[in-house]
């Protein structure tokens, strides 16, 4: 009997089932469908072998058994191609979620199976050549080819929605299926369809569905990429789940080998909590996801596990190493509306945990906060695209010249309803989402254009102050970008003073100094902004090429209510003046404060005593009146 090819295919399928079942699986759509495909193909091969036996021994086997065995094999063949089609379509979200598409595909399969079971079938047996033929067989192969070609067409039309590896593996699988069917149609005595399907599934297993594909190589737990796939699926299915984020220090201060041992020890410990799926998050962080059928069970189990995990991290790892960790407990995953929102909540609140705060429970307010940030982010993007970014100017008064000689350029965003969004709201969001560079460059363009267009030099304004964000200071191309903007707007660099904050100097110090030196040679000046609020000290003034020091509003206000602050500020002013730098006092609100700052030796005054930040047209009117009077 010609069953050698089927036997080889059956052995291959059984091996795949064995290796696939040995490992923990994530439970992804593709894993489930692949498992079904393996089972269906195995059944198909078994039925194929049984049908051959029943044809060979049909003289002793009842006719209805032979017919039934053959038709069940043909039906399983159609089902196998259907499962392959579903596996392929699963990668395409709009197809997976299209209910009409799903119904049509199921109807096609149902009609095909009905015809396979109803139409006549006949058999051929001579020597080792055994096969069936007839309308039922033709229908089965037609359904098989239709679904197989359909899978191939999906990869061609919707290939952009699939990564190259999946796309190519599925195409190889379908090509083998089509080749096997073509051979069997041309040479019906060669029974290779089952074997071809088994080889195709073997390729799929090796390249896509081996459990090893979903694991982090260093720790053996599920990887970050797998976490994203899993979270996407949880939200698309609307599943209830809870989670624990284990967040450790970014710098473990260990050698490479010890770090690997500690990572493995932590991974193995966290993996011991069998009710959760363990994922490696970014760097040295881990995420446990509890996804049982009952939400209450998820929450109880995760809460108990959290206490045990916190206790374990108070002990040593690798014999003598302490790993400092903080924990985020999310009892209800539905505080977020999507996987990326969930992961964003983990990232944001990891950074927000205080020095002495070991853990935090995150509820619906955490999700609301993220969504509010995203709304602001979208407003920023829209404002940049639609040119709804404005610059307001707060005048700066020279005590010596008794007139306004400068102004600080301040960013404002006009939302879609025409209302202003203040910097306190959009600047942190812009920094969080990497948009601050674009805002800074646009503000600089507007400011340079305004200086030249409105002839501010003729109105007594010697220079405009423009803030630089920390991110901009860390950009090695900053000086080149700003040089080009000044050239385009035909503004002299001496008309620009760039303000840096103390925190800007804490990272990428050399890049910052290179930018400052390059722009300084062009003629730009610099101010150290918010002096007195950061972690820096007077050494920064010594090391950096700044010409101005701006005392923060809080520092100015403390001068009037705190004797110690008054003493410190007097000494600071004396040292700064001795170095040869100018001083701006921010936040001056009364005549008494103005006089006190003047007596102290401050050079410039900025604050509500003179003016709040003004729109460009109002700023120009202000100058016409105030500088004329002065």
Coordinates of C-alpha atoms in Angstrom, one line a residue:
X1 CA 0.0 0.0 0.0
X2 CA 1.2 3.5 -0.9
X3 CA 1.2 5.0 2.6
X4 CA 4.9 5.7 3.1
X5 CA 4.6 9.4 2.4
X6 CA 1.6 9.7 4.8
X7 CA 3.5 7.8 7.4
X8 CA 6.5 10.2 7.1
X9 CA 4.1 13.2 7.4
X10 CA 2.4 11.7 10.4
X11 CA 5.7 11.1 12.2
X12 CA 6.7 14.7 11.5
X13 CA 3.4 16.1 12.8
X14 CA 3.7 13.9 16.0
X15 CA 7.2 15.2 16.6
X16 CA 6.0 18.8 16.2
X17 CA 3.1 18.2 18.6
X18 CA 5.6 16.7 21.1
X19 CA 8.1 19.6 20.9
X20 CA 5.3 22.3 20.9
X21 CA 3.7 20.8 24.0
X22 CA 6.9 20.7 26.0
X23 CA 7.2 24.4 26.5
X24 CA 5.0 27.0 28.1
X25 CA 3.0 29.0 25.6
X26 CA 1.9 32.6 25.8
X27 CA -1.6 31.9 24.4
X28 CA -1.4 34.1 21.3
X29 CA -4.0 33.8 18.5
X30 CA -1.3 32.5 16.2
X31 CA -0.2 29.8 18.7
X32 CA -3.8 28.6 19.2
X33 CA -4.4 28.4 15.4
X34 CA -1.1 26.7 14.8
X35 CA -1.9 24.1 17.4
X36 CA -5.3 23.5 15.7
X37 CA -3.5 23.3 12.4
X38 CA -1.2 20.6 13.7
X39 CA -4.1 18.6 15.2
X40 CA -6.2 18.9 12.0
X41 CA -3.3 18.0 9.7
X42 CA -2.5 15.0 11.9
X43 CA -6.2 13.9 11.8
X44 CA -6.1 14.4 8.0
X45 CA -3.1 12.2 7.5
X46 CA -4.5 9.5 9.8
X47 CA -7.8 9.6 7.8
X48 CA -5.8 9.5 4.6
X49 CA -4.1 6.3 5.8
X50 CA -7.4 4.8 6.9
X51 CA -9.0 5.6 3.6
X52 CA -6.2 3.8 1.8
X53 CA -6.7 0.8 4.1
X54 CA -10.5 0.8 3.5
X55 CA -10.1 1.0 -0.3
X56 CA -7.6 -1.9 -0.3
X57 CA -9.7 -4.0 1.9
X58 CA -13.1 -2.9 0.6
X59 CA -14.0 -6.4 -0.2
X60 CA -14.2 -7.2 3.5
X61 CA -15.0 -3.7 4.8
X62 CA -18.6 -2.5 4.4
X63 CA -19.0 0.0 1.5
X64 CA -20.4 2.8 3.7
X65 CA -17.2 2.5 5.9
X66 CA -15.0 3.0 2.9
X67 CA -17.0 5.8 1.5
X68 CA -17.2 7.4 5.0
X69 CA -13.4 7.1 5.6
X70 CA -12.6 8.6 2.2
X71 CA -15.1 11.5 2.6
X72 CA -14.0 12.2 6.1
X73 CA -10.4 12.5 4.8
X74 CA -11.5 14.9 2.1
X75 CA -13.5 16.9 4.6
X76 CA -10.5 17.1 6.9
X77 CA -8.4 18.2 3.9
X78 CA -10.7 21.1 3.3
X79 CA -10.7 22.0 7.0
X80 CA -6.9 21.9 7.0
X81 CA -6.8 24.5 4.2
X82 CA -9.4 26.6 6.0
X83 CA -7.3 26.6 9.2
X84 CA -4.3 27.7 7.2
X85 CA -6.3 30.5 5.7
X86 CA -7.5 31.7 9.2
X87 CA -3.9 31.5 10.4
X88 CA -2.8 33.8 7.6
X89 CA -5.8 36.2 7.9
X90 CA -5.1 36.5 11.7
X91 CA -2.1 38.6 11.0
X92 CA -4.3 41.2 9.3
X93 CA -6.2 43.0 11.9
X94 CA -9.0 44.4 9.7
X95 CA -9.6 40.9 8.3
X96 CA -9.5 39.3 11.8
X97 CA -12.1 41.8 13.1
X98 CA -14.3 41.9 10.1
X99 CA -17.4 39.8 11.1
X100 CA -18.8 39.8 7.5
X101 CA -15.5 38.4 6.1
X102 CA -15.5 35.7 8.8
X103 CA -19.1 34.7 8.1
X104 CA -18.4 34.5 4.3
X105 CA -15.4 32.3 4.8
X106 CA -17.3 30.0 7.2
X107 CA -20.2 29.7 4.7
X108 CA -17.7 28.8 1.9
X109 CA -16.3 26.0 4.1
X110 CA -19.7 24.8 5.1
X111 CA -21.0 24.6 1.5
X112 CA -17.8 22.9 0.5
X113 CA -18.1 20.3 3.2
X114 CA -21.7 19.7 2.3
X115 CA -20.9 19.0 -1.3
X116 CA -17.9 16.8 -0.4
X117 CA -20.2 14.7 1.8
X118 CA -23.2 14.6 -0.7
X119 CA -21.4 14.2 -4.1
X120 CA -20.4 10.7 -5.4
X121 CA -17.0 9.2 -5.0
X122 CA -15.2 6.3 -6.6
X123 CA -12.0 4.3 -6.0
X124 CA -9.0 2.9 -7.8
X125 CA -6.8 0.1 -6.6
X126 CA -4.3 -1.8 -8.6
X127 CA -1.0 -3.0 -7.1
X128 CA 0.5 -0.2 -5.0
X129 CA -1.6 2.4 -6.7
X130 CA -4.6 3.4 -4.5
X131 CA -6.7 6.6 -4.7
X132 CA -10.2 7.9 -4.8
X133 CA -11.7 10.1 -7.5
X134 CA -15.0 11.6 -8.5
X135 CA -17.1 14.8 -7.9
X136 CA -16.5 14.6 -4.1
X137 CA -12.7 14.5 -4.6
X138 CA -12.8 17.3 -7.2
X139 CA -14.8 19.5 -4.8
X140 CA -12.4 18.8 -1.9
X141 CA -9.4 19.8 -4.0
X142 CA -11.2 22.9 -5.3
X143 CA -11.9 24.0 -1.7
X144 CA -8.3 23.2 -0.7
X145 CA -6.9 25.2 -3.6
X146 CA -9.3 28.1 -3.1
X147 CA -8.3 28.5 0.6
X148 CA -4.6 28.0 -0.2
X149 CA -4.5 30.5 -3.0
X150 CA -6.6 32.8 -0.8
X151 CA -3.8 32.6 1.9
X152 CA -1.2 33.4 -0.7
X153 CA -3.2 36.4 -2.1
X154 CA -3.6 37.8 1.5
X155 CA 0.2 37.8 1.8
X156 CA 0.5 39.6 -1.5
X157 CA -2.3 42.2 -1.0
X158 CA -1.8 42.8 2.7
X159 CA 1.9 42.0 3.0
X160 CA 2.6 45.5 4.4
X161 CA 0.7 44.5 7.6
X162 CA 3.0 41.5 8.1
X163 CA 6.6 41.4 9.0
X164 CA 8.9 39.9 6.4
X165 CA 9.6 36.7 8.3
X166 CA 5.9 35.8 8.7
X167 CA 5.1 36.8 5.2
X168 CA 7.9 34.7 3.6
X169 CA 7.2 31.7 5.9
X170 CA 3.5 31.6 5.1
X171 CA 4.2 31.9 1.4
X172 CA 6.6 29.0 1.6
X173 CA 4.0 26.9 3.4
X174 CA 1.3 27.7 0.8
X175 CA 3.7 27.1 -2.1
X176 CA 4.4 23.6 -0.7
X177 CA 0.7 23.0 -0.3
X178 CA 0.0 24.0 -3.9
X179 CA 2.9 21.9 -5.3
X180 CA 1.7 18.9 -3.3
X181 CA -1.9 19.2 -4.6
X182 CA -0.7 19.8 -8.2
X183 CA 1.4 16.6 -8.1
X184 CA -1.4 14.6 -6.6
X185 CA -3.9 15.8 -9.2
X186 CA -1.5 15.1 -12.1
X187 CA -0.3 11.8 -10.6
X188 CA -3.1 10.6 -8.3
X189 CA -1.1 7.5 -7.3
X190 CA 1.4 9.9 -5.5
X191 CA -0.3 10.7 -2.2
X192 CA 1.8 13.7 -1.0
X193 CA -0.7 16.3 0.2
X194 CA -0.5 15.3 3.8
X195 CA 3.2 15.1 3.7
X196 CA 3.4 18.5 2.0
X197 CA 1.3 20.0 4.7
X198 CA 3.4 18.5 7.4
X199 CA 6.6 19.9 5.9
X200 CA 4.9 23.3 5.6
X201 CA 4.0 23.2 9.3
X202 CA 7.5 22.2 10.1
X203 CA 8.8 25.3 8.3
X204 CA 6.2 27.4 10.2
X205 CA 7.3 25.9 13.5
X206 CA 11.0 26.5 12.9
X207 CA 10.6 30.1 11.8
X208 CA 7.6 31.4 13.6
X209 CA 5.9 29.2 16.1
X210 CA 8.6 27.5 18.1
X211 CA 8.1 28.6 21.7
X212 CA 11.8 29.6 21.7
X213 CA 10.8 32.5 19.4
X214 CA 8.8 34.2 22.1
X215 CA 11.5 33.9 24.8
X216 CA 14.1 36.4 26.0
X217 CA 17.4 34.7 25.2
X218 CA 19.2 36.0 28.4
X219 CA 16.5 35.0 30.9
X220 CA 14.4 32.3 29.3
X221 CA 11.2 34.1 30.1
X222 CA 8.9 35.8 27.6
X223 CA 10.5 38.7 25.8
X224 CA 9.4 42.4 25.5
X225 CA 8.2 41.8 21.9
X226 CA 6.1 38.9 23.2
X227 CA 4.7 41.1 25.9
X228 CA 3.5 43.6 23.3
X229 CA 1.8 40.8 21.3
X230 CA 0.2 39.4 24.4
X231 CA -1.1 42.7 25.7
X232 CA -2.5 43.6 22.2
X233 CA -4.5 40.3 22.4
X234 CA -5.7 40.9 25.9
X235 CA -7.2 44.2 25.0
X236 CA -8.6 43.0 21.7
X237 CA -10.4 40.2 23.5
X238 CA -11.5 42.4 26.4
X239 CA -10.0 40.0 28.9
X240 CA -9.8 40.8 32.6
X241 CA -6.3 40.8 34.1
X242 CA -4.1 42.3 36.8
X243 CA -0.4 42.9 36.8
X244 CA 2.7 43.6 38.9
X245 CA 5.6 45.6 37.5
X246 CA 8.9 44.9 39.1
X247 CA 11.1 47.9 38.4
X248 CA 14.8 47.8 39.4
X249 CA 17.6 50.3 39.2
X250 CA 18.9 50.9 35.7
X251 CA 22.5 50.6 36.8
X252 CA 23.2 47.5 38.8
X253 CA 26.9 48.3 39.2
X254 CA 27.9 44.6 38.6
X255 CA 30.2 42.9 36.1
X256 CA 28.6 41.2 33.1
X257 CA 28.8 37.7 34.5
X258 CA 27.3 38.6 37.9
X259 CA 24.5 40.6 36.2
X260 CA 23.6 37.6 34.1
X261 CA 23.5 35.3 37.2
X262 CA 21.3 37.8 39.1
X263 CA 19.0 38.3 36.2
X264 CA 18.5 34.5 36.0
X265 CA 17.9 34.2 39.7
X266 CA 15.3 36.9 39.7
X267 CA 13.7 35.4 36.5
X268 CA 13.5 31.9 38.0
X269 CA 12.0 33.3 41.3
X270 CA 9.4 35.3 39.6
X271 CA 8.6 32.5 37.2
X272 CA 7.8 30.3 40.2
X273 CA 4.4 32.1 40.5
X274 CA 2.5 29.7 38.3
X275 CA -0.6 31.8 38.1
X276 CA 1.1 34.6 36.1
X277 CA 2.8 34.9 32.8
X278 CA 6.2 36.5 33.3
X279 CA 7.7 38.9 30.8
X280 CA 10.9 40.8 30.6
X281 CA 10.1 44.5 30.3
X282 CA 12.7 47.0 29.4
X283 CA 16.3 46.7 30.8
X284 CA 16.1 45.0 34.2
X285 CA 12.4 45.3 34.7
X286 CA 9.8 42.5 34.8
X287 CA 6.0 42.3 34.4
X288 CA 3.8 39.6 35.7
X289 CA 0.3 39.3 34.1
X290 CA -2.5 37.4 35.8
X291 CA -5.1 36.4 33.3
X292 CA -7.5 34.0 34.8
X293 CA -11.2 33.6 34.1
X294 CA -12.3 35.5 37.2
X295 CA -11.1 39.1 37.9
X296 CA -11.5 38.6 41.7
X297 CA -9.2 35.6 41.6
X298 CA -6.6 37.5 39.5
X299 CA -6.6 40.4 42.1
X300 CA -6.3 38.1 45.2
X301 CA -3.5 36.0 43.7
X302 CA -1.5 39.0 42.4
X303 CA -1.9 40.9 45.7
X304 CA -0.6 37.9 47.7
X305 CA 2.3 37.4 45.3
X306 CA 3.2 41.1 45.5
X307 CA 3.8 40.8 49.3
X308 CA 6.0 37.8 48.8
X309 CA 8.0 39.4 46.0
X310 CA 8.6 42.6 48.0
X311 CA 9.9 40.4 50.9
X312 CA 12.2 38.5 48.5
X313 CA 13.8 41.6 47.2
X314 CA 14.8 42.6 50.7
X315 CA 17.2 39.6 50.7
X316 CA 20.4 39.0 48.7
X317 CA 20.7 37.7 45.2
X318 CA 23.7 35.7 44.0
X319 CA 24.9 35.3 47.6
X320 CA 25.6 38.9 48.5
X321 CA 24.0 41.3 46.0
X322 CA 21.2 43.6 46.9
X323 CA 18.9 44.7 44.1
X324 CA 16.9 47.7 44.9
X325 CA 13.4 47.5 43.4
X326 CA 10.1 49.3 43.3
X327 CA 6.8 47.8 42.5
X328 CA 3.7 49.0 40.6
X329 CA 0.5 47.0 41.3
X330 CA -2.3 47.3 38.8
X331 CA -5.2 45.3 40.0
X332 CA -7.4 46.0 37.0
X333 CA -5.8 46.2 33.5
X334 CA -8.8 48.1 32.3
X335 CA -7.4 51.4 33.8
X336 CA -5.8 51.5 30.3
X337 CA -7.6 51.3 27.0
X338 CA -4.8 49.7 25.0
X339 CA -1.5 47.9 25.4
X340 CA 0.7 50.9 24.6
X341 CA -1.3 53.0 27.2
X342 CA -0.7 50.2 29.8
X343 CA 3.0 50.1 29.1
X344 CA 3.2 53.9 29.1
X345 CA 1.5 53.9 32.6
X346 CA 4.2 51.5 33.9
X347 CA 7.0 53.6 32.4
X348 CA 5.6 56.9 33.6
X349 CA 4.9 55.9 37.2
X350 CA 8.1 54.0 37.5
X351 CA 9.9 57.3 37.1
X352 CA 7.4 59.1 39.4
X353 CA 8.0 56.8 42.4
X354 CA 9.6 58.7 45.2
X355 CA 13.0 57.9 46.7
X356 CA 11.3 56.3 49.8
X357 CA 8.3 54.9 48.0
X358 CA 8.6 51.1 47.5
X359 CA 5.3 50.4 45.8
X360 CA 2.2 52.1 44.4
X361 CA -1.2 50.9 43.6
X362 CA -2.4 52.3 40.2
X363 CA -6.1 52.9 39.7
X364 CA -8.3 54.6 37.1
X365 CA -6.8 58.0 37.8
X366 CA -3.4 56.7 36.4
X367 CA -5.1 55.8 33.1
X368 CA -7.0 59.2 33.0
X369 CA -3.7 61.0 33.6
X370 CA -2.1 59.2 30.6
X371 CA -5.1 60.0 28.4
X372 CA -5.0 63.6 29.3
X373 CA -1.3 63.7 28.4
X374 CA -2.1 62.1 25.1
X375 CA -4.7 64.8 24.4
X376 CA -2.2 67.5 25.1
X377 CA 0.3 65.6 22.9
X378 CA -2.2 65.6 20.0
X379 CA -2.8 69.3 20.6
X380 CA 0.9 70.0 20.3
X381 CA 1.2 68.0 17.1
X382 CA -1.8 69.8 15.6
X383 CA -0.5 73.2 16.7
X384 CA 2.8 72.5 15.1
X385 CA 1.2 71.2 11.9
X386 CA -1.3 74.1 11.7
X387 CA 1.0 76.9 12.9
X388 CA -0.9 77.5 16.2
X389 CA 2.2 78.0 18.2
X390 CA 2.5 81.6 19.5
X391 CA 5.3 83.4 21.2
X392 CA 4.5 85.9 24.1
X393 CA 7.1 88.3 25.4
X394 CA 7.7 89.4 29.0
X395 CA 9.7 92.7 29.1
X396 CA 12.9 93.0 31.0
X397 CA 13.8 96.3 32.6
X398 CA 17.3 97.7 32.9
X399 CA 17.8 99.5 36.3
X400 CA 20.9 101.3 35.0
X401 CA 19.3 102.5 31.7
X402 CA 15.8 102.9 33.2
X403 CA 14.1 101.4 30.2
X404 CA 13.2 98.0 28.8
X405 CA 16.2 96.6 26.9
X406 CA 15.1 92.9 26.5
X407 CA 12.3 90.4 26.7
X408 CA 11.9 86.7 27.3
X409 CA 10.2 84.8 24.5
X410 CA 7.7 82.3 26.0
X411 CA 5.9 79.6 24.1
X412 CA 2.1 79.4 24.1
X413 CA -0.1 77.0 22.2
X414 CA -3.6 78.0 20.9
X415 CA -5.8 74.9 21.0
X416 CA -8.5 74.0 18.4
X417 CA -11.0 76.1 20.3
X418 CA -8.9 79.2 20.3
X419 CA -7.9 79.0 24.0
X420 CA -4.3 79.2 25.3
X421 CA -2.6 76.2 26.7
X422 CA 0.0 77.3 29.2
X423 CA 3.6 76.0 29.3
X424 CA 3.1 74.3 32.6
X425 CA 0.8 71.9 30.9
X426 CA 2.3 71.3 27.5
X427 CA 6.1 71.6 28.2
X428 CA 6.3 68.4 30.4
X429 CA 4.2 66.5 27.9
X430 CA 6.4 67.7 25.0
X431 CA 9.5 66.6 26.9
X432 CA 7.9 63.2 27.7
X433 CA 7.0 62.5 24.0
X434 CA 10.2 64.0 22.4
X435 CA 8.4 67.0 20.9
X436 CA 10.3 69.7 22.8
X437 CA 13.0 70.1 20.1
X438 CA 10.4 70.9 17.5
X439 CA 8.7 73.5 19.8
X440 CA 12.0 75.1 20.7
X441 CA 13.1 75.4 17.1
X442 CA 9.7 76.9 16.1
X443 CA 9.8 79.4 19.0
X444 CA 13.3 80.4 17.9
X445 CA 12.2 80.9 14.3
X446 CA 9.2 83.1 15.4
X447 CA 11.4 85.1 17.8
X448 CA 14.1 85.8 15.2
X449 CA 11.5 86.8 12.6
X450 CA 9.7 89.1 15.1
X451 CA 13.0 90.8 16.0
X452 CA 13.8 91.7 12.4
X453 CA 10.2 92.2 11.2
X454 CA 9.2 94.6 14.0
X455 CA 12.6 96.4 14.1
X456 CA 12.9 95.8 17.8
X457 CA 16.4 97.2 17.9
X458 CA 15.0 100.6 17.0
X459 CA 12.4 100.3 19.8
X460 CA 15.1 99.9 22.4
X461 CA 15.2 96.1 22.6
X462 CA 18.9 95.1 22.4
X463 CA 18.3 91.3 22.5
X464 CA 15.6 88.7 23.0
X465 CA 16.0 85.8 25.5
X466 CA 15.0 82.3 24.2
X467 CA 14.8 79.2 26.4
X468 CA 16.7 76.1 25.5
X469 CA 15.2 72.8 26.7
X470 CA 17.4 70.1 28.2
X471 CA 16.8 67.9 25.1
X472 CA 18.0 70.7 22.8
X473 CA 21.2 71.2 24.9
X474 CA 21.9 67.5 24.4
X475 CA 21.5 67.8 20.6
X476 CA 24.9 68.0 18.9
X477 CA 23.3 69.8 15.9
X478 CA 21.8 72.6 17.9
X479 CA 24.4 75.2 17.0
X480 CA 24.1 74.4 13.3
X481 CA 20.3 74.4 13.3
X482 CA 20.2 77.8 15.1
X483 CA 22.9 79.3 12.9
X484 CA 20.8 78.5 9.8
X485 CA 17.6 79.9 11.3
X486 CA 19.4 83.2 12.2
X487 CA 20.8 83.4 8.6
X488 CA 17.4 82.7 7.1
X489 CA 15.7 85.4 9.2
X490 CA 18.7 87.8 8.8
X491 CA 19.1 88.4 12.5
X492 CA 22.4 89.2 14.1
X493 CA 23.4 86.5 16.7
X494 CA 24.1 89.4 19.1
X495 CA 20.4 90.0 19.2
X496 CA 19.9 86.6 20.8
X497 CA 20.4 85.5 24.3
X498 CA 19.9 81.7 24.9
X499 CA 18.7 80.6 28.4
X500 CA 19.8 77.3 29.7
X501 CA 18.6 75.8 33.0
X502 CA 20.8 74.3 35.6
X503 CA 19.5 70.8 35.0
X504 CA 20.6 71.1 31.4
X505 CA 24.2 70.9 32.5
X506 CA 23.8 67.6 34.3
X507 CA 24.0 65.3 31.2
X508 CA 25.9 65.5 28.0
X509 CA 27.9 68.4 29.4
X510 CA 30.5 68.3 26.6
X511 CA 27.8 68.6 23.9
X512 CA 26.3 71.5 25.7
X513 CA 29.7 73.3 26.0
X514 CA 30.5 72.7 22.3
X515 CA 27.2 74.2 21.3
X516 CA 27.6 77.2 23.6
X517 CA 31.2 77.8 22.3
X518 CA 30.1 77.6 18.7
X519 CA 27.1 79.9 19.1
X520 CA 29.2 82.2 21.3
X521 CA 31.7 82.7 18.5
X522 CA 28.9 83.7 16.2
X523 CA 27.9 86.4 18.7
X524 CA 25.1 84.8 20.8
X525 CA 25.1 85.4 24.6
X526 CA 23.9 83.0 27.3
X527 CA 22.0 83.2 30.5
X528 CA 21.8 80.6 33.3
X529 CA 18.1 80.5 34.0
X530 CA 16.2 79.5 37.2
X531 CA 19.4 79.9 39.3
X532 CA 18.8 78.7 42.8
X533 CA 16.3 75.9 42.0
X534 CA 18.5 73.2 40.5
X535 CA 21.2 70.9 41.8
X536 CA 24.0 73.1 40.5
X537 CA 26.2 75.6 42.3
X538 CA 28.5 78.6 41.5
X539 CA 30.9 76.3 39.8
X540 CA 28.6 76.1 36.8
X541 CA 28.9 79.8 36.4
X542 CA 32.7 79.5 36.5
X543 CA 32.8 76.6 34.0
X544 CA 30.2 77.8 31.5
X545 CA 30.4 80.8 29.1
X546 CA 27.3 82.7 30.4
X547 CA 26.9 86.4 30.6
X548 CA 23.7 86.6 32.6
X549 CA 22.5 84.8 35.7
X550 CA 18.7 84.8 36.3
X551 CA 17.5 84.5 39.9
X552 CA 14.4 82.3 40.1
X553 CA 11.2 83.9 41.4
X554 CA 11.2 81.6 44.4
X555 CA 14.7 82.8 45.3
X556 CA 13.6 86.4 44.9
X557 CA 10.5 86.0 47.1
X558 CA 12.5 84.1 49.8
X559 CA 14.8 87.2 50.1
X560 CA 11.9 89.1 51.6
X561 CA 10.7 86.5 54.1
X562 CA 13.8 84.6 55.2
X563 CA 16.8 86.2 56.8
X564 CA 19.1 83.3 55.9
X565 CA 18.0 83.5 52.2
X566 CA 18.7 87.3 52.4
X567 CA 22.2 86.7 53.6
X568 CA 22.9 83.9 51.0
X569 CA 21.5 86.1 48.2
X570 CA 23.7 89.1 49.1
X571 CA 26.8 86.9 49.1
X572 CA 25.8 85.3 45.8
X573 CA 25.2 88.7 44.2
X574 CA 28.6 89.9 45.4
X575 CA 30.4 86.8 43.9
X576 CA 28.5 86.9 40.6
X577 CA 29.2 90.6 40.2
X578 CA 32.9 90.1 41.0
X579 CA 33.1 87.5 38.3
X580 CA 31.8 90.2 35.9
X581 CA 28.3 88.7 35.1
X582 CA 25.0 90.5 35.0
X583 CA 22.0 89.5 37.1
X584 CA 18.3 89.4 36.3
X585 CA 15.7 89.1 39.1
X586 CA 12.6 87.2 38.1
X587 CA 9.2 87.4 39.8
X588 CA 9.4 91.0 41.0
X589 CA 5.8 92.1 41.8
X590 CA 5.9 95.3 43.8
X591 CA 7.7 98.6 43.9
X592 CA 9.3 97.7 47.3
X593 CA 10.8 94.5 45.7
X594 CA 12.0 96.5 42.7
X595 CA 13.8 99.0 45.0
X596 CA 15.3 96.2 47.2
X597 CA 16.7 94.4 44.1
X598 CA 18.2 97.6 42.8
X599 CA 19.8 98.3 46.2
X600 CA 21.1 94.7 46.2
X601 CA 23.0 95.3 42.9
X602 CA 20.7 93.4 40.5
X603 CA 21.0 94.7 36.9
X604 CA 17.7 93.7 35.3
X605 CA 14.1 93.2 36.6
X606 CA 11.5 90.8 35.1
X607 CA 8.1 90.3 36.6
X608 CA 4.5 91.2 36.9
X609 CA 5.3 94.6 38.5
X610 CA 6.1 95.8 35.0
X611 CA 4.1 93.3 32.8
X612 CA 2.9 89.8 32.4
X613 CA 3.9 88.0 29.1
X614 CA 2.3 89.8 26.2
X615 CA 1.2 88.8 22.7
X616 CA 3.4 90.3 20.0
X617 CA 1.0 93.1 19.1
X618 CA 0.5 94.1 22.8
X619 CA 4.3 93.9 23.4
X620 CA 4.9 96.4 20.6
X621 CA 2.3 98.8 22.0
X622 CA 3.9 98.4 25.4
X623 CA 7.3 99.4 24.1
X624 CA 5.9 102.4 22.2
X625 CA 4.5 103.7 25.5
X626 CA 7.0 102.6 28.1
X627 CA 10.3 103.1 26.3
X628 CA 9.1 106.5 24.9
X629 CA 8.3 107.7 28.4
X630 CA 11.5 106.4 29.8

